[in-house]
mmCIF file of C-alpha atoms in Angstrom:
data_model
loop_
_atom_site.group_PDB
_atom_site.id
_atom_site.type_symbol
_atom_site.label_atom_id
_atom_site.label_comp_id
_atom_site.label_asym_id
_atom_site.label_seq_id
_atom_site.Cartn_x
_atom_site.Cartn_y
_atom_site.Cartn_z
ATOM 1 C CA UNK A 1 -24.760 262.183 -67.746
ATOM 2 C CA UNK A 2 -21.355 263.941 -67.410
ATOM 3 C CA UNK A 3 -18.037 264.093 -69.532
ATOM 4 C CA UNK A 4 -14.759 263.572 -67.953
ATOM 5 C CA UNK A 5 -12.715 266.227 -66.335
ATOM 6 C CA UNK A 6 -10.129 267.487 -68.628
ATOM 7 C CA UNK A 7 -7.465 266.245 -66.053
ATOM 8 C CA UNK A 8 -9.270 262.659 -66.930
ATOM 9 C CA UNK A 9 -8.783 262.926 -70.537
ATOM 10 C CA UNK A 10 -5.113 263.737 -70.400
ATOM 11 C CA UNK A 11 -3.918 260.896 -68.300
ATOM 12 C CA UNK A 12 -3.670 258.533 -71.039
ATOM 13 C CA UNK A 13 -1.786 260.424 -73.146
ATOM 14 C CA UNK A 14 0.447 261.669 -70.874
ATOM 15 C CA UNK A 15 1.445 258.496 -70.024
ATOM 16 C CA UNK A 16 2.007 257.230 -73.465
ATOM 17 C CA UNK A 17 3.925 260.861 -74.880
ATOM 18 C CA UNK A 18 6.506 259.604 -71.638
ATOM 19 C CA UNK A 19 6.363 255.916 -70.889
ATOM 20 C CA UNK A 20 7.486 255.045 -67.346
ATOM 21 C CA UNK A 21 9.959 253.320 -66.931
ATOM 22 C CA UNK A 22 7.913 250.629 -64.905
ATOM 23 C CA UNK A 23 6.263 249.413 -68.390
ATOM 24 C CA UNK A 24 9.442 248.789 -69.633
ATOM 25 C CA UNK A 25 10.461 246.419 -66.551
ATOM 26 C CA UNK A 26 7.435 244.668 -66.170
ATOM 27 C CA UNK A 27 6.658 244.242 -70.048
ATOM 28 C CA UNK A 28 4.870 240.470 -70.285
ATOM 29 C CA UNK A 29 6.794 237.966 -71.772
ATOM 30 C CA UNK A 30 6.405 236.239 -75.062
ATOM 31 C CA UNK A 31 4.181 233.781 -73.689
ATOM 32 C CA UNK A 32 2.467 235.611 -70.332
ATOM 33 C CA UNK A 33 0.903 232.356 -69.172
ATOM 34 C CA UNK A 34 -2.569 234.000 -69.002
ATOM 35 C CA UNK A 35 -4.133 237.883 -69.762
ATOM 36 C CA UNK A 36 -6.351 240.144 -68.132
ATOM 37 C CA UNK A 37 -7.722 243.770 -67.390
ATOM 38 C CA UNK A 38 -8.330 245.807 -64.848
ATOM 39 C CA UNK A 39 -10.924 248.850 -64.643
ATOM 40 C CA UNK A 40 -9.681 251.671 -63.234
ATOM 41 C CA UNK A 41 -13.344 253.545 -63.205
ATOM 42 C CA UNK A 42 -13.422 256.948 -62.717
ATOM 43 C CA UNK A 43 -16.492 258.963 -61.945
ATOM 44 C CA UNK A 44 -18.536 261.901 -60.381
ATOM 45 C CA UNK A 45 -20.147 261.278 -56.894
ATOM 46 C CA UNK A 46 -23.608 261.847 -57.231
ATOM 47 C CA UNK A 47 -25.187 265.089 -55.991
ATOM 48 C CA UNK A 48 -22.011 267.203 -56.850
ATOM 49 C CA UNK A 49 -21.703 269.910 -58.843
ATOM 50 C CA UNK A 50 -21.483 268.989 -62.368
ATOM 51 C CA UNK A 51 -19.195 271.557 -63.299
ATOM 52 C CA UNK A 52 -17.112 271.080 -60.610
ATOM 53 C CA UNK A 53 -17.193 267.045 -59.935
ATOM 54 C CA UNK A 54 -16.394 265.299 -56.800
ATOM 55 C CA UNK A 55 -14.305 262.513 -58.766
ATOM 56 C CA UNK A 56 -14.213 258.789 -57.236
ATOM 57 C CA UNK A 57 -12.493 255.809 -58.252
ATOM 58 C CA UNK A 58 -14.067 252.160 -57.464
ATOM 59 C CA UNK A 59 -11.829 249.865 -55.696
ATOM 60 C CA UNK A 60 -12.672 246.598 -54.939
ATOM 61 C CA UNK A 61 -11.346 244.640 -51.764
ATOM 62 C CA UNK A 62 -10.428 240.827 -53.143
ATOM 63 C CA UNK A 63 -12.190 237.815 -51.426
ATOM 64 C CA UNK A 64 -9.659 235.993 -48.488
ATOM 65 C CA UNK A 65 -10.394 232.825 -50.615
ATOM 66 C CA UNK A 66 -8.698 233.274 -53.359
ATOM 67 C CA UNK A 67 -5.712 231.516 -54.392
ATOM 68 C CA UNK A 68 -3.686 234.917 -55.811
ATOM 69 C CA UNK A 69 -3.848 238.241 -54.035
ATOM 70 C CA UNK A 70 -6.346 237.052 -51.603
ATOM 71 C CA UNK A 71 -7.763 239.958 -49.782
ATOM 72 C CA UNK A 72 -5.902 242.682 -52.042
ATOM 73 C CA UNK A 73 -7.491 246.101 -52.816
ATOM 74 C CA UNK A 74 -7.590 246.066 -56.429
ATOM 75 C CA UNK A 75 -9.459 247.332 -59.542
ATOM 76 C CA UNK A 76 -12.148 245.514 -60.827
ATOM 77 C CA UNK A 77 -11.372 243.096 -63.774
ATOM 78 C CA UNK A 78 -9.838 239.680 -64.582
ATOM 79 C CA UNK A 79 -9.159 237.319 -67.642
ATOM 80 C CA UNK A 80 -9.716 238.297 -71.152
ATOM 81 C CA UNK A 81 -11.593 235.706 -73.046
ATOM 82 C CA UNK A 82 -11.193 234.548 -76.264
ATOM 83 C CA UNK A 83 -11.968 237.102 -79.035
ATOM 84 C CA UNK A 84 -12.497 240.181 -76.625
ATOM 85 C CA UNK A 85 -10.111 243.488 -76.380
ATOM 86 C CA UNK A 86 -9.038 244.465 -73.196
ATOM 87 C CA UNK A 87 -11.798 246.974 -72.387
ATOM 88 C CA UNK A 88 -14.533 244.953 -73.407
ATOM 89 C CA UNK A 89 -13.028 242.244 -70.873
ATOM 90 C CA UNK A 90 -12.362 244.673 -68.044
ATOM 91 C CA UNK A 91 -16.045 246.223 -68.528
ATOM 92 C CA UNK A 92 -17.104 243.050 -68.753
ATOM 93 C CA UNK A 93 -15.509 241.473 -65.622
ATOM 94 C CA UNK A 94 -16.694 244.774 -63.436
ATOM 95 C CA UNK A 95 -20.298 244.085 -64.235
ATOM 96 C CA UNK A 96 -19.362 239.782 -63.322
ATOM 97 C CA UNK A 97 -18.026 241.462 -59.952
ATOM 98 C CA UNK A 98 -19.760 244.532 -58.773
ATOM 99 C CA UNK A 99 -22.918 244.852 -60.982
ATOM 100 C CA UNK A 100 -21.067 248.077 -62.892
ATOM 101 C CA UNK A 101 -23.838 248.387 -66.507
ATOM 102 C CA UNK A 102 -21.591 248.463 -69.319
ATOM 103 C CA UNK A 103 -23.841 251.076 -71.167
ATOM 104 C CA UNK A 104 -22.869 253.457 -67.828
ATOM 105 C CA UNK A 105 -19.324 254.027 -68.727
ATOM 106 C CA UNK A 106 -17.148 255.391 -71.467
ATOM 107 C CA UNK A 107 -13.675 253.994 -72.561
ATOM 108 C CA UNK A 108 -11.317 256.899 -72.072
ATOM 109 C CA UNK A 109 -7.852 254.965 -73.150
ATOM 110 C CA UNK A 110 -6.113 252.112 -72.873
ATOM 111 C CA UNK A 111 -2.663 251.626 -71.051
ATOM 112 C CA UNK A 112 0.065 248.822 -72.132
ATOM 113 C CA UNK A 113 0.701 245.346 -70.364
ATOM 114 C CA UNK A 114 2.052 244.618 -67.092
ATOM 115 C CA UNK A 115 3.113 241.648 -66.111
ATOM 116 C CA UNK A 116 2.655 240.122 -62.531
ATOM 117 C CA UNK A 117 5.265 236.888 -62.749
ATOM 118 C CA UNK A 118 3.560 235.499 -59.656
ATOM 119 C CA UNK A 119 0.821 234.718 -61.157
ATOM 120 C CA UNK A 120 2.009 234.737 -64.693
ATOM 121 C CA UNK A 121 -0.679 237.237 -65.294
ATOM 122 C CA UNK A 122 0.058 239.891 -68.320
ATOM 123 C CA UNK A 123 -2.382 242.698 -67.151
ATOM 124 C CA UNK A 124 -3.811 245.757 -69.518
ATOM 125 C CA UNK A 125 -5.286 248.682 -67.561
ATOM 126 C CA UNK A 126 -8.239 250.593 -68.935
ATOM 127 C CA UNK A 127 -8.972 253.786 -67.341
ATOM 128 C CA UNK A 128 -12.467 254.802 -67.999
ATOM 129 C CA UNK A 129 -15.081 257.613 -67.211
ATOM 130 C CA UNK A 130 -18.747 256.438 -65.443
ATOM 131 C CA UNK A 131 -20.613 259.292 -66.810
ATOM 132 C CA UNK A 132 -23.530 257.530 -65.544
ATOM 133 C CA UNK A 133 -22.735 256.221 -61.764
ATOM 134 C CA UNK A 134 -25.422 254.183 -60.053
ATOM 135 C CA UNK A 135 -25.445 251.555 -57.413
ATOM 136 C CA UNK A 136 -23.154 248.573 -56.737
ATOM 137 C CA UNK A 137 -23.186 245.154 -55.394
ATOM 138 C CA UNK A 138 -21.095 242.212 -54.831
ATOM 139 C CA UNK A 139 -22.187 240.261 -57.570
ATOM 140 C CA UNK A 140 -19.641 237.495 -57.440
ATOM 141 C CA UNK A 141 -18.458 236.900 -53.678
ATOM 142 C CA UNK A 142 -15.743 233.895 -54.487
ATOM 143 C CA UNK A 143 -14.392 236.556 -55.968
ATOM 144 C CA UNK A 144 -14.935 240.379 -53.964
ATOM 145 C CA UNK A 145 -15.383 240.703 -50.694
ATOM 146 C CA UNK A 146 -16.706 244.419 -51.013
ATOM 147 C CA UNK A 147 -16.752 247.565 -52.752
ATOM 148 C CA UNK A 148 -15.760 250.995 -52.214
ATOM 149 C CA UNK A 149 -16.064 254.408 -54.014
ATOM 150 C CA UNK A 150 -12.885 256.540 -53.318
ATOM 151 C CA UNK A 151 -12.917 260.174 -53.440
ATOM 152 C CA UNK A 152 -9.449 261.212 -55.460
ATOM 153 C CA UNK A 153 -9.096 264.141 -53.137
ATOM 154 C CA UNK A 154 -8.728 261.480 -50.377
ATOM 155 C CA UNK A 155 -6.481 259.693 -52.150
ATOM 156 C CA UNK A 156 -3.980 262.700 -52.781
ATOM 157 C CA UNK A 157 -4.476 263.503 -49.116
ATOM 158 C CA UNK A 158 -0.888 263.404 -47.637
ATOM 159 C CA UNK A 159 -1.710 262.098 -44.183
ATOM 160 C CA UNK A 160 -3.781 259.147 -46.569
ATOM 161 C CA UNK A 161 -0.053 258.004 -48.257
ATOM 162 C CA UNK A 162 2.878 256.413 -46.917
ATOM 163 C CA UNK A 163 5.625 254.064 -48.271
ATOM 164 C CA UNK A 164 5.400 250.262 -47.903
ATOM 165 C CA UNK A 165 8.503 248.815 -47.316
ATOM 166 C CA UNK A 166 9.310 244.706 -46.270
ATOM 167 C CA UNK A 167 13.080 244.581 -45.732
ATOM 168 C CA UNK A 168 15.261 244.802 -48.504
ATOM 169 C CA UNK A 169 12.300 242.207 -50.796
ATOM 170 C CA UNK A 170 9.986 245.401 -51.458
ATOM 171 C CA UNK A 171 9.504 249.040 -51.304
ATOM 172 C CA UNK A 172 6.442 250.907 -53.165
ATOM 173 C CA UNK A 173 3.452 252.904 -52.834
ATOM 174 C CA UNK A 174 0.382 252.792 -50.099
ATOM 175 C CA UNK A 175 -2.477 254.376 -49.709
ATOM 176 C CA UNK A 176 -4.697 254.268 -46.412
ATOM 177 C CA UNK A 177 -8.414 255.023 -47.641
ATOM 178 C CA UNK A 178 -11.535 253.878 -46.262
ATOM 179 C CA UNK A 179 -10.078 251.124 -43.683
ATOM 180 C CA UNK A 180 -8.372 250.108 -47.094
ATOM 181 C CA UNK A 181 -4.452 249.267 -47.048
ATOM 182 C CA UNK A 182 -3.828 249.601 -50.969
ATOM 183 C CA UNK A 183 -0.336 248.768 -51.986
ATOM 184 C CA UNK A 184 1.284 246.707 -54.734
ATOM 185 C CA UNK A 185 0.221 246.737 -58.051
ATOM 186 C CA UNK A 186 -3.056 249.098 -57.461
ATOM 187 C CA UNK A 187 -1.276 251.275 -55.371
ATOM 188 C CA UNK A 188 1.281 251.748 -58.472
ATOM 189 C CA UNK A 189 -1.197 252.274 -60.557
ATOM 190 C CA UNK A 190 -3.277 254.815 -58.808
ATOM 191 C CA UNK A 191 -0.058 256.955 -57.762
ATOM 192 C CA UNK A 192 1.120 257.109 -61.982
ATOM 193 C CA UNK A 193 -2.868 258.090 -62.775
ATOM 194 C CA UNK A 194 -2.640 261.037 -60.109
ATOM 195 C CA UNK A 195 0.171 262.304 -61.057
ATOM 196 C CA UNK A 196 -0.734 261.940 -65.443
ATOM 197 C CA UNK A 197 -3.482 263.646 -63.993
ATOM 198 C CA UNK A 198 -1.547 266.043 -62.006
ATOM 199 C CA UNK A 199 -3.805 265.655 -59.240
ATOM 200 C CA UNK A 200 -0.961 264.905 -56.682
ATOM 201 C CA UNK A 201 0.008 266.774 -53.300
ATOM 202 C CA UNK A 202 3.676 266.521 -51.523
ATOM 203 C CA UNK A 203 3.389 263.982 -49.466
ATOM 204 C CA UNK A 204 6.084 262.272 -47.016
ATOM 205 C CA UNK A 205 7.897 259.023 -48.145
ATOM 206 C CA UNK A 206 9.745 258.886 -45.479
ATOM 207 C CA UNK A 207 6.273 257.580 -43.517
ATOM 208 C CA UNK A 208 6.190 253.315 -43.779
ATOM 209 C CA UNK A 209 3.611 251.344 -42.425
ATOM 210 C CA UNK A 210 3.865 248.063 -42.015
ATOM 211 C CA UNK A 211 2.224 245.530 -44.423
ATOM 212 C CA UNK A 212 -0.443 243.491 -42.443
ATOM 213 C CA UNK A 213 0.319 240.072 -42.002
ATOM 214 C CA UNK A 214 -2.103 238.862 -44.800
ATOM 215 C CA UNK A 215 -0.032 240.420 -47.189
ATOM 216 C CA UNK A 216 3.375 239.750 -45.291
ATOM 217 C CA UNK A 217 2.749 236.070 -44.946
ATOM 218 C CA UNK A 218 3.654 235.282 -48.857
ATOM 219 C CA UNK A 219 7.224 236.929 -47.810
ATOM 220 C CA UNK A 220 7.556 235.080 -45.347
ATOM 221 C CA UNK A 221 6.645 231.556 -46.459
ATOM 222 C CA UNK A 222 9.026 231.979 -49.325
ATOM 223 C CA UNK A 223 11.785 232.641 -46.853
ATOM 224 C CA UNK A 224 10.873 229.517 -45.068
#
């Protein structure tokens, strides 16, 4: 068992005492078409010092089937049912999708709505703390196609970040981790929890990679 780093604890509020400005210009609609929540699970790799944690975040790599961000790296989560808060949904979708026990993790705050308009999708992040980390699986494969544990000191890496850019349509964040290309809406939200969390190095923006054609093709079909 383990309690969060005190870098954890403060992202959440440091977020909220200064809103970005991005929650402001992606605030859902009235009527969002559909809500969800993502995980973003935070926890010590096991066999490090307890004191001193090796912290990891759990990204998930979307199944190519799906119909919206097919193939993605994203956080765990997904729809909030009926009657449930946004943690207990996100919790509850990360067990659905990578066998994550509930009784293993510890709420640590709860971020406002985003909303993705392709998908009409008003999403709530939850950051939490897996005091408790143990094995995963891919429980659900129509919807993940694997699993990865993330060491944040990998993520902060500079030669690891880069800017994504597809002509004049999209510029943000990317990180290259574990074979992963994360960009989009994860990528956003894992550069504004580093730096809450002040965990960020200087890195170059003026590094873009191309987006692989499984994320360009979207672009260009609605050019077409």
């Amino acid at each position: 068992m383990s309690r969060p780093p005190a870098w954890v604890e403060q992202i959440v509020p440091s977020i909220l005492d200064d809103l970005p400005e991005w929650f402001t210009r992606f605030a859902p609609p009235d009527d969002p078409g559909r809500s969800s929540a993502v995980l973003m699970l935070l926890g010590p790799r096991p066999g490090s010092d307890p004191e001193d944690p090796v912290v990891e975040v759990v990204l998930t790599e979307r199944s190519a089937e799906l119909r919206s961000h097919a193939s993605q790296v994203s956080f765990p989560g997904g729809q909030v049912d009926p009657g449930e808060d946004a943690p207990t949904a996100a919790i509850r979708e990360a067990q659905e999708e990578v066998g994550l026990d509930p009784a293993s993790v510890d709420v640590v705050g709860t971020l406002p709505p985003l909303y993705l308009s392709p998908s009409r999708n008003s999403v709530t992040p939850v950051l939490a703390w897996w005091r408790e980390p143990h094995e995963l699986h891919v429980a659900s494969p129509v919807e993940v196609a694997s699993i990865e544990r993330v060491a944040v000191a990998d993520l902060v890496d500079p030669a690891n970040r880069f800017t994504v850019r597809v002509g004049d349509e999209y510029e943000g964040f990317g990180f290259g981790v574990h074979d992963l290309y994360v960009w989009g809406f994860t990528a956003h939200l894992l550069d504004m929890l580093l730096t809450a969390g002040r965990q960020t190095r200087d890195w170059d923006a003026e590094v873009v990679r191309p987006l692989p054609w499984k994320y360009l093709r979207p672009f260009v079909e609605r050019r077409a």
